[in-house]
Every structure is written in C-alpha cells, then in structure tokens.
mmCIF file with all atom_site columns, N, CA and C in Angstrom:
data_model
loop_
_atom_site.group_PDB
_atom_site.id
_atom_site.type_symbol
_atom_site.label_atom_id
_atom_site.label_alt_id
_atom_site.label_comp_id
_atom_site.label_asym_id
_atom_site.label_entity_id
_atom_site.label_seq_id
_atom_site.pdbx_PDB_ins_code
_atom_site.Cartn_x
_atom_site.Cartn_y
_atom_site.Cartn_z
_atom_site.occupancy
_atom_site.B_iso_or_equiv
_atom_site.pdbx_formal_charge
_atom_site.auth_seq_id
_atom_site.auth_comp_id
_atom_site.auth_asym_id
_atom_site.auth_atom_id
_atom_site.pdbx_PDB_model_num
ATOM 1   N N  . MET A 1 1  ? -122.551 -9.752  -116.724 1.00 0.00 ? 21 MET A N  1
ATOM 2   C CA . MET A 1 1  ? -121.978 -10.876 -117.435 1.00 0.00 ? 21 MET A CA 1
ATOM 3   C C  . MET A 1 1  ? -120.882 -11.519 -116.579 1.00 0.00 ? 21 MET A C  1
ATOM 4   N N  . LYS A 1 2  ? -120.963 -12.804 -116.388 1.00 0.00 ? 22 LYS A N  1
ATOM 5   C CA . LYS A 1 2  ? -120.024 -13.538 -115.552 1.00 0.00 ? 22 LYS A CA 1
ATOM 6   C C  . LYS A 1 2  ? -118.777 -13.916 -116.353 1.00 0.00 ? 22 LYS A C  1
ATOM 7   N N  . GLN A 1 3  ? -117.613 -13.657 -115.742 1.00 0.00 ? 23 GLN A N  1
ATOM 8   C CA . GLN A 1 3  ? -116.355 -14.025 -116.381 1.00 0.00 ? 23 GLN A CA 1
ATOM 9   C C  . GLN A 1 3  ? -116.087 -15.512 -116.192 1.00 0.00 ? 23 GLN A C  1
ATOM 10  N N  . SER A 1 4  ? -115.485 -16.101 -117.199 1.00 0.00 ? 24 SER A N  1
ATOM 11  C CA . SER A 1 4  ? -115.079 -17.497 -117.080 1.00 0.00 ? 24 SER A CA 1
ATOM 12  C C  . SER A 1 4  ? -113.847 -17.583 -116.175 1.00 0.00 ? 24 SER A C  1
ATOM 13  N N  . LYS A 1 5  ? -113.586 -18.770 -115.693 1.00 0.00 ? 25 LYS A N  1
ATOM 14  C CA . LYS A 1 5  ? -112.404 -19.006 -114.846 1.00 0.00 ? 25 LYS A CA 1
ATOM 15  C C  . LYS A 1 5  ? -111.131 -18.601 -115.601 1.00 0.00 ? 25 LYS A C  1
ATOM 16  N N  . LEU A 1 6  ? -111.075 -18.920 -116.890 1.00 0.00 ? 26 LEU A N  1
ATOM 17  C CA . LEU A 1 6  ? -109.913 -18.584 -117.705 1.00 0.00 ? 26 LEU A CA 1
ATOM 18  C C  . LEU A 1 6  ? -109.716 -17.066 -117.768 1.00 0.00 ? 26 LEU A C  1
ATOM 19  N N  . GLU A 1 7  ? -110.791 -16.325 -117.998 1.00 0.00 ? 27 GLU A N  1
ATOM 20  C CA . GLU A 1 7  ? -110.693 -14.866 -118.073 1.00 0.00 ? 27 GLU A CA 1
ATOM 21  C C  . GLU A 1 7  ? -110.298 -14.268 -116.724 1.00 0.00 ? 27 GLU A C  1
ATOM 22  N N  . MET A 1 8  ? -110.798 -14.824 -115.639 1.00 0.00 ? 28 MET A N  1
ATOM 23  C CA . MET A 1 8  ? -110.418 -14.349 -114.309 1.00 0.00 ? 28 MET A CA 1
ATOM 24  C C  . MET A 1 8  ? -108.935 -14.599 -114.048 1.00 0.00 ? 28 MET A C  1
ATOM 25  N N  . MET A 1 9  ? -108.452 -15.760 -114.465 1.00 0.00 ? 29 MET A N  1
ATOM 26  C CA . MET A 1 9  ? -107.033 -16.085 -114.288 1.00 0.00 ? 29 MET A CA 1
ATOM 27  C C  . MET A 1 9  ? -106.161 -15.157 -115.135 1.00 0.00 ? 29 MET A C  1
ATOM 28  N N  . LYS A 1 10 ? -106.606 -14.842 -116.342 1.00 0.00 ? 30 LYS A N  1
ATOM 29  C CA . LYS A 1 10 ? -105.853 -13.916 -117.188 1.00 0.00 ? 30 LYS A CA 1
ATOM 30  C C  . LYS A 1 10 ? -105.784 -12.548 -116.516 1.00 0.00 ? 30 LYS A C  1
ATOM 31  N N  . SER A 1 11 ? -106.889 -12.103 -115.951 1.00 0.00 ? 31 SER A N  1
ATOM 32  C CA . SER A 1 11 ? -106.898 -10.818 -115.245 1.00 0.00 ? 31 SER A CA 1
ATOM 33  C C  . SER A 1 11 ? -105.911 -10.844 -114.083 1.00 0.00 ? 31 SER A C  1
ATOM 34  N N  . ASP A 1 12 ? -105.884 -11.940 -113.346 1.00 0.00 ? 32 ASP A N  1
ATOM 35  C CA . ASP A 1 12 ? -104.933 -12.088 -112.238 1.00 0.00 ? 32 ASP A CA 1
ATOM 36  C C  . ASP A 1 12 ? -103.494 -12.039 -112.745 1.00 0.00 ? 32 ASP A C  1
ATOM 37  N N  . ALA A 1 13 ? -103.238 -12.687 -113.872 1.00 0.00 ? 33 ALA A N  1
ATOM 38  C CA . ALA A 1 13 ? -101.884 -12.706 -114.444 1.00 0.00 ? 33 ALA A CA 1
ATOM 39  C C  . ALA A 1 13 ? -101.471 -11.310 -114.901 1.00 0.00 ? 33 ALA A C  1
ATOM 40  N N  . TYR A 1 14 ? -102.380 -10.594 -115.580 1.00 0.00 ? 34 TYR A N  1
ATOM 41  C CA . TYR A 1 14 ? -102.075 -9.225  -116.004 1.00 0.00 ? 34 TYR A CA 1
ATOM 42  C C  . TYR A 1 14 ? -101.747 -8.357  -114.794 1.00 0.00 ? 34 TYR A C  1
ATOM 43  N N  . TYR A 1 15 ? -102.573 -8.464  -113.758 1.00 0.00 ? 35 TYR A N  1
ATOM 44  C CA . TYR A 1 15 ? -102.377 -7.652  -112.553 1.00 0.00 ? 35 TYR A CA 1
ATOM 45  C C  . TYR A 1 15 ? -101.034 -7.980  -111.894 1.00 0.00 ? 35 TYR A C  1
ATOM 46  N N  . ALA A 1 16 ? -100.734 -9.248  -111.749 1.00 0.00 ? 36 ALA A N  1
ATOM 47  C CA . ALA A 1 16 ? -99.467  -9.657  -111.133 1.00 0.00 ? 36 ALA A CA 1
ATOM 48  C C  . ALA A 1 16 ? -98.291  -9.131  -111.948 1.00 0.00 ? 36 ALA A C  1
ATOM 49  N N  . TYR A 1 17 ? -98.411  -9.196  -113.266 1.00 0.00 ? 37 TYR A N  1
ATOM 50  C CA . TYR A 1 17 ? -97.320  -8.721  -114.121 1.00 0.00 ? 37 TYR A CA 1
ATOM 51  C C  . TYR A 1 17 ? -97.153  -7.207  -114.006 1.00 0.00 ? 37 TYR A C  1
ATOM 52  N N  . LEU A 1 18 ? -98.256  -6.477  -114.000 1.00 0.00 ? 38 LEU A N  1
ATOM 53  C CA . LEU A 1 18 ? -98.164  -5.024  -113.865 1.00 0.00 ? 38 LEU A CA 1
ATOM 54  C C  . LEU A 1 18 ? -97.597  -4.623  -112.509 1.00 0.00 ? 38 LEU A C  1
ATOM 55  N N  . GLU A 1 19 ? -97.952  -5.350  -111.457 1.00 0.00 ? 39 GLU A N  1
ATOM 56  C CA . GLU A 1 19 ? -97.381  -5.096  -110.131 1.00 0.00 ? 39 GLU A CA 1
ATOM 57  C C  . GLU A 1 19 ? -95.867  -5.324  -110.145 1.00 0.00 ? 39 GLU A C  1
ATOM 58  N N  . LEU A 1 20 ? -95.429  -6.383  -110.793 1.00 0.00 ? 40 LEU A N  1
ATOM 59  C CA . LEU A 1 20 ? -93.998  -6.659  -110.908 1.00 0.00 ? 40 LEU A CA 1
ATOM 60  C C  . LEU A 1 20 ? -93.306  -5.533  -111.672 1.00 0.00 ? 40 LEU A C  1
ATOM 61  N N  . CYS A 1 21 ? -93.866  -5.156  -112.807 1.00 0.00 ? 41 CYS A N  1
ATOM 62  C CA . CYS A 1 21 ? -93.264  -4.088  -113.610 1.00 0.00 ? 41 CYS A CA 1
ATOM 63  C C  . CYS A 1 21 ? -93.153  -2.794  -112.811 1.00 0.00 ? 41 CYS A C  1
ATOM 64  N N  . ASN A 1 22 ? -94.176  -2.486  -112.047 1.00 0.00 ? 42 ASN A N  1
ATOM 65  C CA . ASN A 1 22 ? -94.155  -1.286  -111.219 1.00 0.00 ? 42 ASN A CA 1
ATOM 66  C C  . ASN A 1 22 ? -93.043  -1.377  -110.168 1.00 0.00 ? 42 ASN A C  1
ATOM 67  N N  . ALA A 1 23 ? -92.901  -2.526  -109.550 1.00 0.00 ? 43 ALA A N  1
ATOM 68  C CA . ALA A 1 23 ? -91.883  -2.703  -108.507 1.00 0.00 ? 43 ALA A CA 1
ATOM 69  C C  . ALA A 1 23 ? -90.470  -2.583  -109.068 1.00 0.00 ? 43 ALA A C  1
ATOM 70  N N  . ILE A 1 24 ? -90.244  -3.174  -110.229 1.00 0.00 ? 44 ILE A N  1
ATOM 71  C CA . ILE A 1 24 ? -88.890  -3.167  -110.790 1.00 0.00 ? 44 ILE A CA 1
ATOM 72  C C  . ILE A 1 24 ? -88.644  -1.994  -111.741 1.00 0.00 ? 44 ILE A C  1
ATOM 73  N N  . LYS A 1 25 ? -89.662  -1.127  -111.857 1.00 0.00 ? 45 LYS A N  1
ATOM 74  C CA . LYS A 1 25 ? -89.552  0.073   -112.704 1.00 0.00 ? 45 LYS A CA 1
ATOM 75  C C  . LYS A 1 25 ? -89.226  -0.291  -114.152 1.00 0.00 ? 45 LYS A C  1
ATOM 76  N N  . GLU A 1 26 ? -89.963  -1.253  -114.670 1.00 0.00 ? 46 GLU A N  1
ATOM 77  C CA . GLU A 1 26 ? -89.770  -1.712  -116.045 1.00 0.00 ? 46 GLU A CA 1
ATOM 78  C C  . GLU A 1 26 ? -91.085  -1.529  -116.812 1.00 0.00 ? 46 GLU A C  1
ATOM 79  N N  . VAL A 1 27 ? -90.974  -1.150  -118.059 1.00 0.00 ? 47 VAL A N  1
ATOM 80  C CA . VAL A 1 27 ? -92.154  -1.025  -118.915 1.00 0.00 ? 47 VAL A CA 1
ATOM 81  C C  . VAL A 1 27 ? -92.622  -2.438  -119.274 1.00 0.00 ? 47 VAL A C  1
ATOM 82  N N  . PRO A 1 28 ? -93.929  -2.703  -119.151 1.00 0.00 ? 48 PRO A N  1
ATOM 83  C CA . PRO A 1 28 ? -94.435  -4.039  -119.523 1.00 0.00 ? 48 PRO A CA 1
ATOM 84  C C  . PRO A 1 28 ? -94.062  -4.394  -120.964 1.00 0.00 ? 48 PRO A C  1
ATOM 85  N N  . ARG A 1 29 ? -93.690  -5.645  -121.149 1.00 0.00 ? 49 ARG A N  1
ATOM 86  C CA . ARG A 1 29 ? -93.274  -6.100  -122.477 1.00 0.00 ? 49 ARG A CA 1
ATOM 87  C C  . ARG A 1 29 ? -94.443  -6.746  -123.216 1.00 0.00 ? 49 ARG A C  1
ATOM 88  N N  . LYS A 1 30 ? -94.536  -6.410  -124.483 1.00 0.00 ? 50 LYS A N  1
ATOM 89  C CA . LYS A 1 30 ? -95.612  -6.891  -125.344 1.00 0.00 ? 50 LYS A CA 1
ATOM 90  C C  . LYS A 1 30 ? -95.653  -8.421  -125.391 1.00 0.00 ? 50 LYS A C  1
ATOM 91  N N  . GLU A 1 31 ? -94.504  -9.063  -125.465 1.00 0.00 ? 51 GLU A N  1
ATOM 92  C CA . GLU A 1 31 ? -94.483  -10.523 -125.608 1.00 0.00 ? 51 GLU A CA 1
ATOM 93  C C  . GLU A 1 31 ? -95.030  -11.235 -124.364 1.00 0.00 ? 51 GLU A C  1
ATOM 94  N N  . ILE A 1 32 ? -94.839  -10.648 -123.208 1.00 0.00 ? 52 ILE A N  1
ATOM 95  C CA . ILE A 1 32 ? -95.394  -11.257 -121.990 1.00 0.00 ? 52 ILE A CA 1
ATOM 96  C C  . ILE A 1 32 ? -96.904  -11.055 -121.956 1.00 0.00 ? 52 ILE A C  1
ATOM 97  N N  . TYR A 1 33 ? -97.353  -9.854  -122.302 1.00 0.00 ? 53 TYR A N  1
ATOM 98  C CA . TYR A 1 33 ? -98.791  -9.596  -122.397 1.00 0.00 ? 53 TYR A CA 1
ATOM 99  C C  . TYR A 1 33 ? -99.433  -10.581 -123.378 1.00 0.00 ? 53 TYR A C  1
ATOM 100 N N  . GLU A 1 34 ? -98.807  -10.775 -124.538 1.00 0.00 ? 54 GLU A N  1
ATOM 101 C CA . GLU A 1 34 ? -99.355  -11.690 -125.542 1.00 0.00 ? 54 GLU A CA 1
ATOM 102 C C  . GLU A 1 34 ? -99.343  -13.132 -125.062 1.00 0.00 ? 54 GLU A C  1
ATOM 103 N N  . SER A 1 35 ? -98.315  -13.511 -124.307 1.00 0.00 ? 55 SER A N  1
ATOM 104 C CA . SER A 1 35 ? -98.272  -14.879 -123.756 1.00 0.00 ? 55 SER A CA 1
ATOM 105 C C  . SER A 1 35 ? -99.460  -15.127 -122.838 1.00 0.00 ? 55 SER A C  1
ATOM 106 N N  . ILE A 1 36 ? -99.758  -14.140 -122.007 1.00 0.00 ? 56 ILE A N  1
ATOM 107 C CA . ILE A 1 36 ? -100.910 -14.262 -121.112 1.00 0.00 ? 56 ILE A CA 1
ATOM 108 C C  . ILE A 1 36 ? -102.200 -14.269 -121.929 1.00 0.00 ? 56 ILE A C  1
ATOM 109 N N  . ASN A 1 37 ? -102.309 -13.339 -122.849 1.00 0.00 ? 57 ASN A N  1
ATOM 110 C CA . ASN A 1 37 ? -103.519 -13.194 -123.655 1.00 0.00 ? 57 ASN A CA 1
ATOM 111 C C  . ASN A 1 37 ? -103.815 -14.437 -124.491 1.00 0.00 ? 57 ASN A C  1
ATOM 112 N N  . ASN A 1 38 ? -102.781 -15.066 -125.017 1.00 0.00 ? 58 ASN A N  1
ATOM 113 C CA . ASN A 1 38 ? -102.964 -16.216 -125.906 1.00 0.00 ? 58 ASN A CA 1
ATOM 114 C C  . ASN A 1 38 ? -103.062 -17.548 -125.167 1.00 0.00 ? 58 ASN A C  1
ATOM 115 N N  . CYS A 1 39 ? -102.827 -17.539 -123.885 1.00 0.00 ? 59 CYS A N  1
ATOM 116 C CA . CYS A 1 39 ? -102.875 -18.773 -123.099 1.00 0.00 ? 59 CYS A CA 1
ATOM 117 C C  . CYS A 1 39 ? -104.327 -19.234 -122.937 1.00 0.00 ? 59 CYS A C  1
ATOM 118 N N  . ASP A 1 40 ? -104.563 -20.502 -123.192 1.00 0.00 ? 60 ASP A N  1
ATOM 119 C CA . ASP A 1 40 ? -105.929 -21.019 -123.071 1.00 0.00 ? 60 ASP A CA 1
ATOM 120 C C  . ASP A 1 40 ? -106.017 -22.229 -122.148 1.00 0.00 ? 60 ASP A C  1
ATOM 121 N N  . GLU A 1 41 ? -104.983 -22.396 -121.306 1.00 0.00 ? 61 GLU A N  1
ATOM 122 C CA . GLU A 1 41 ? -104.964 -23.507 -120.353 1.00 0.00 ? 61 GLU A CA 1
ATOM 123 C C  . GLU A 1 41 ? -104.778 -22.966 -118.939 1.00 0.00 ? 61 GLU A C  1
ATOM 124 N N  . LEU A 1 42 ? -105.670 -23.361 -118.053 1.00 0.00 ? 62 LEU A N  1
ATOM 125 C CA . LEU A 1 42 ? -105.606 -22.884 -116.666 1.00 0.00 ? 62 LEU A CA 1
ATOM 126 C C  . LEU A 1 42 ? -104.287 -23.241 -115.993 1.00 0.00 ? 62 LEU A C  1
ATOM 127 N N  . ASP A 1 43 ? -103.806 -24.452 -116.225 1.00 0.00 ? 63 ASP A N  1
ATOM 128 C CA . ASP A 1 43 ? -102.549 -24.885 -115.597 1.00 0.00 ? 63 ASP A CA 1
ATOM 129 C C  . ASP A 1 43 ? -101.384 -23.989 -116.003 1.00 0.00 ? 63 ASP A C  1
ATOM 130 N N  . LYS A 1 44 ? -101.328 -23.637 -117.280 1.00 0.00 ? 64 LYS A N  1
ATOM 131 C CA . LYS A 1 44 ? -100.238 -22.772 -117.746 1.00 0.00 ? 64 LYS A CA 1
ATOM 132 C C  . LYS A 1 44 ? -100.371 -21.368 -117.178 1.00 0.00 ? 64 LYS A C  1
ATOM 133 N N  . LEU A 1 45 ? -101.604 -20.871 -117.074 1.00 0.00 ? 65 LEU A N  1
ATOM 134 C CA . LEU A 1 45 ? -101.805 -19.546 -116.475 1.00 0.00 ? 65 LEU A CA 1
ATOM 135 C C  . LEU A 1 45 ? -101.384 -19.549 -115.014 1.00 0.00 ? 65 LEU A C  1
ATOM 136 N N  . GLU A 1 46 ? -101.716 -20.604 -114.298 1.00 0.00 ? 66 GLU A N  1
ATOM 137 C CA . GLU A 1 46 ? -101.296 -20.712 -112.900 1.00 0.00 ? 66 GLU A CA 1
ATOM 138 C C  . GLU A 1 46 ? -99.778  -20.707 -112.797 1.00 0.00 ? 66 GLU A C  1
ATOM 139 N N  . GLU A 1 47 ? -99.118  -21.381 -113.720 1.00 0.00 ? 67 GLU A N  1
ATOM 140 C CA . GLU A 1 47 ? -97.660  -21.420 -113.732 1.00 0.00 ? 67 GLU A CA 1
ATOM 141 C C  . GLU A 1 47 ? -97.083  -20.031 -114.020 1.00 0.00 ? 67 GLU A C  1
ATOM 142 N N  . ILE A 1 48 ? -97.677  -19.317 -114.981 1.00 0.00 ? 68 ILE A N  1
ATOM 143 C CA . ILE A 1 48 ? -97.230  -17.964 -115.311 1.00 0.00 ? 68 ILE A CA 1
ATOM 144 C C  . ILE A 1 48 ? -97.374  -17.052 -114.097 1.00 0.00 ? 68 ILE A C  1
ATOM 145 N N  . ILE A 1 49 ? -98.531  -17.109 -113.451 1.00 0.00 ? 69 ILE A N  1
ATOM 146 C CA . ILE A 1 49 ? -98.775  -16.275 -112.268 1.00 0.00 ? 69 ILE A CA 1
ATOM 147 C C  . ILE A 1 49 ? -97.776  -16.616 -111.164 1.00 0.00 ? 69 ILE A C  1
ATOM 148 N N  . SER A 1 50 ? -97.549  -17.882 -110.954 1.00 0.00 ? 70 SER A N  1
ATOM 149 C CA . SER A 1 50 ? -96.613  -18.320 -109.918 1.00 0.00 ? 70 SER A CA 1
ATOM 150 C C  . SER A 1 50 ? -95.202  -17.794 -110.208 1.00 0.00 ? 70 SER A C  1
ATOM 151 N N  . LEU A 1 51 ? -94.762  -17.866 -111.447 1.00 0.00 ? 71 LEU A N  1
ATOM 152 C CA . LEU A 1 51 ? -93.427  -17.374 -111.810 1.00 0.00 ? 71 LEU A CA 1
ATOM 153 C C  . LEU A 1 51 ? -93.314  -15.867 -111.624 1.00 0.00 ? 71 LEU A C  1
ATOM 154 N N  . ILE A 1 52 ? -94.358  -15.142 -112.021 1.00 0.00 ? 72 ILE A N  1
ATOM 155 C CA . ILE A 1 52 ? -94.358  -13.687 -111.858 1.00 0.00 ? 72 ILE A CA 1
ATOM 156 C C  . ILE A 1 52 ? -94.308  -13.330 -110.380 1.00 0.00 ? 72 ILE A C  1
ATOM 157 N N  . GLU A 1 53 ? -95.134  -13.985 -109.573 1.00 0.00 ? 73 GLU A N  1
ATOM 158 C CA . GLU A 1 53 ? -95.164  -13.692 -108.139 1.00 0.00 ? 73 GLU A CA 1
ATOM 159 C C  . GLU A 1 53 ? -93.851  -14.049 -107.461 1.00 0.00 ? 73 GLU A C  1
ATOM 160 N N  . LYS A 1 54 ? -93.217  -15.135 -107.888 1.00 0.00 ? 74 LYS A N  1
ATOM 161 C CA . LYS A 1 54 ? -91.923  -15.518 -107.319 1.00 0.00 ? 74 LYS A CA 1
ATOM 162 C C  . LYS A 1 54 ? -90.860  -14.480 -107.668 1.00 0.00 ? 74 LYS A C  1
ATOM 163 N N  . GLU A 1 55 ? -90.849  -14.035 -108.916 1.00 0.00 ? 75 GLU A N  1
ATOM 164 C CA . GLU A 1 55 ? -89.879  -13.022 -109.316 1.00 0.00 ? 75 GLU A CA 1
ATOM 165 C C  . GLU A 1 55 ? -90.091  -11.725 -108.529 1.00 0.00 ? 75 GLU A C  1
ATOM 166 N N  . HIS A 1 56 ? -91.344  -11.356 -108.334 1.00 0.00 ? 76 HIS A N  1
ATOM 167 C CA . HIS A 1 56 ? -91.661  -10.152 -107.564 1.00 0.00 ? 76 HIS A CA 1
ATOM 168 C C  . HIS A 1 56 ? -91.192  -10.308 -106.117 1.00 0.00 ? 76 HIS A C  1
ATOM 169 N N  . SER A 1 57 ? -91.475  -11.450 -105.532 1.00 0.00 ? 77 SER A N  1
ATOM 170 C CA . SER A 1 57 ? -91.066  -11.718 -104.156 1.00 0.00 ? 77 SER A CA 1
ATOM 171 C C  . SER A 1 57 ? -89.544  -11.694 -104.017 1.00 0.00 ? 77 SER A C  1
ATOM 172 N N  . ASP A 1 58 ? -88.853  -12.332 -104.952 1.00 0.00 ? 78 ASP A N  1
ATOM 173 C CA . ASP A 1 58 ? -87.387  -12.345 -104.920 1.00 0.00 ? 78 ASP A CA 1
ATOM 174 C C  . ASP A 1 58 ? -86.824  -10.933 -105.032 1.00 0.00 ? 78 ASP A C  1
ATOM 175 N N  . PHE A 1 59 ? -87.431  -10.122 -105.892 1.00 0.00 ? 79 PHE A N  1
ATOM 176 C CA . PHE A 1 59 ? -86.987  -8.736  -106.048 1.00 0.00 ? 79 PHE A CA 1
ATOM 177 C C  . PHE A 1 59 ? -87.181  -7.963  -104.749 1.00 0.00 ? 79 PHE A C  1
ATOM 178 N N  . GLU A 1 60 ? -88.335  -8.122  -104.137 1.00 0.00 ? 80 GLU A N  1
ATOM 179 C CA . GLU A 1 60 ? -88.621  -7.403  -102.881 1.00 0.00 ? 80 GLU A CA 1
ATOM 180 C C  . GLU A 1 60 ? -87.651  -7.826  -101.778 1.00 0.00 ? 80 GLU A C  1
ATOM 181 N N  . LYS A 1 61 ? -87.386  -9.121  -101.671 1.00 0.00 ? 81 LYS A N  1
ATOM 182 C CA . LYS A 1 61 ? -86.454  -9.618  -100.639 1.00 0.00 ? 81 LYS A CA 1
ATOM 183 C C  . LYS A 1 61 ? -85.050  -9.053  -100.864 1.00 0.00 ? 81 LYS A C  1
ATOM 184 N N  . LYS A 1 62 ? -84.631  -9.055  -102.115 1.00 0.00 ? 82 LYS A N  1
ATOM 185 C CA . LYS A 1 62 ? -83.298  -8.562  -102.467 1.00 0.00 ? 82 LYS A CA 1
ATOM 186 C C  . LYS A 1 62 ? -83.163  -7.085  -102.107 1.00 0.00 ? 82 LYS A C  1
ATOM 187 N N  . ASN A 1 63 ? -84.193  -6.310  -102.389 1.00 0.00 ? 83 ASN A N  1
ATOM 188 C CA . ASN A 1 63 ? -84.115  -4.863  -102.138 1.00 0.00 ? 83 ASN A CA 1
ATOM 189 C C  . ASN A 1 63 ? -84.280  -4.515  -100.666 1.00 0.00 ? 83 ASN A C  1
ATOM 190 N N  . ARG A 1 64 ? -84.904  -5.354  -99.887  1.00 0.00 ? 84 ARG A N  1
ATOM 191 C CA . ARG A 1 64 ? -85.025  -5.093  -98.444  1.00 0.00 ? 84 ARG A CA 1
ATOM 192 C C  . ARG A 1 64 ? -83.693  -5.269  -97.755  1.00 0.00 ? 84 ARG A C  1
ATOM 193 N N  . SER A 1 65 ? -82.880  -6.181  -98.262  1.00 0.00 ? 85 SER A N  1
ATOM 194 C CA . SER A 1 65 ? -81.605  -6.476  -97.609  1.00 0.00 ? 85 SER A CA 1
ATOM 195 C C  . SER A 1 65 ? -80.499  -5.519  -98.041  1.00 0.00 ? 85 SER A C  1
ATOM 196 N N  . VAL A 1 66 ? -80.778  -4.644  -98.995  1.00 0.00 ? 86 VAL A N  1
ATOM 197 C CA . VAL A 1 66 ? -79.746  -3.704  -99.484  1.00 0.00 ? 86 VAL A CA 1
ATOM 198 C C  . VAL A 1 66 ? -79.777  -2.433  -98.691  1.00 0.00 ? 86 VAL A C  1
#
C-alpha cells in the first residue's frame, strides 16, 4: 500500500521530533504529537518539520561550543 504525500510528511515530522527529544533528553509531548497527527496541510507540516530541525540544529551547535 502506497503512502500519501501527507502521510509521508507526517512520518518525517514524527521522526524529526523524536530525534530532537532524544537529543535534548526530553519526553515527547502529547500536544506536539497531536499537532502533527491532526495537521492536514503539506505547507504546515513542512513548517513544523523546519522548526523542529532548526531547534535540533541550534541545540547541537550550542552543546558543541560548551
């Protein structure tokens, strides 16, 4: 069964969020999971993924310099 573009983007968002949580040693929050799950617009999912990846990148940069 082929996944839709929306479902693939949601999977990418979940993965990016879990990677961030792992890096910052934080338990994933239900409200963020629900935001991803309830999103039905590709543009908004792309924005969510971009924000998560930026936060992860900023965290990694900050911790490398410490």
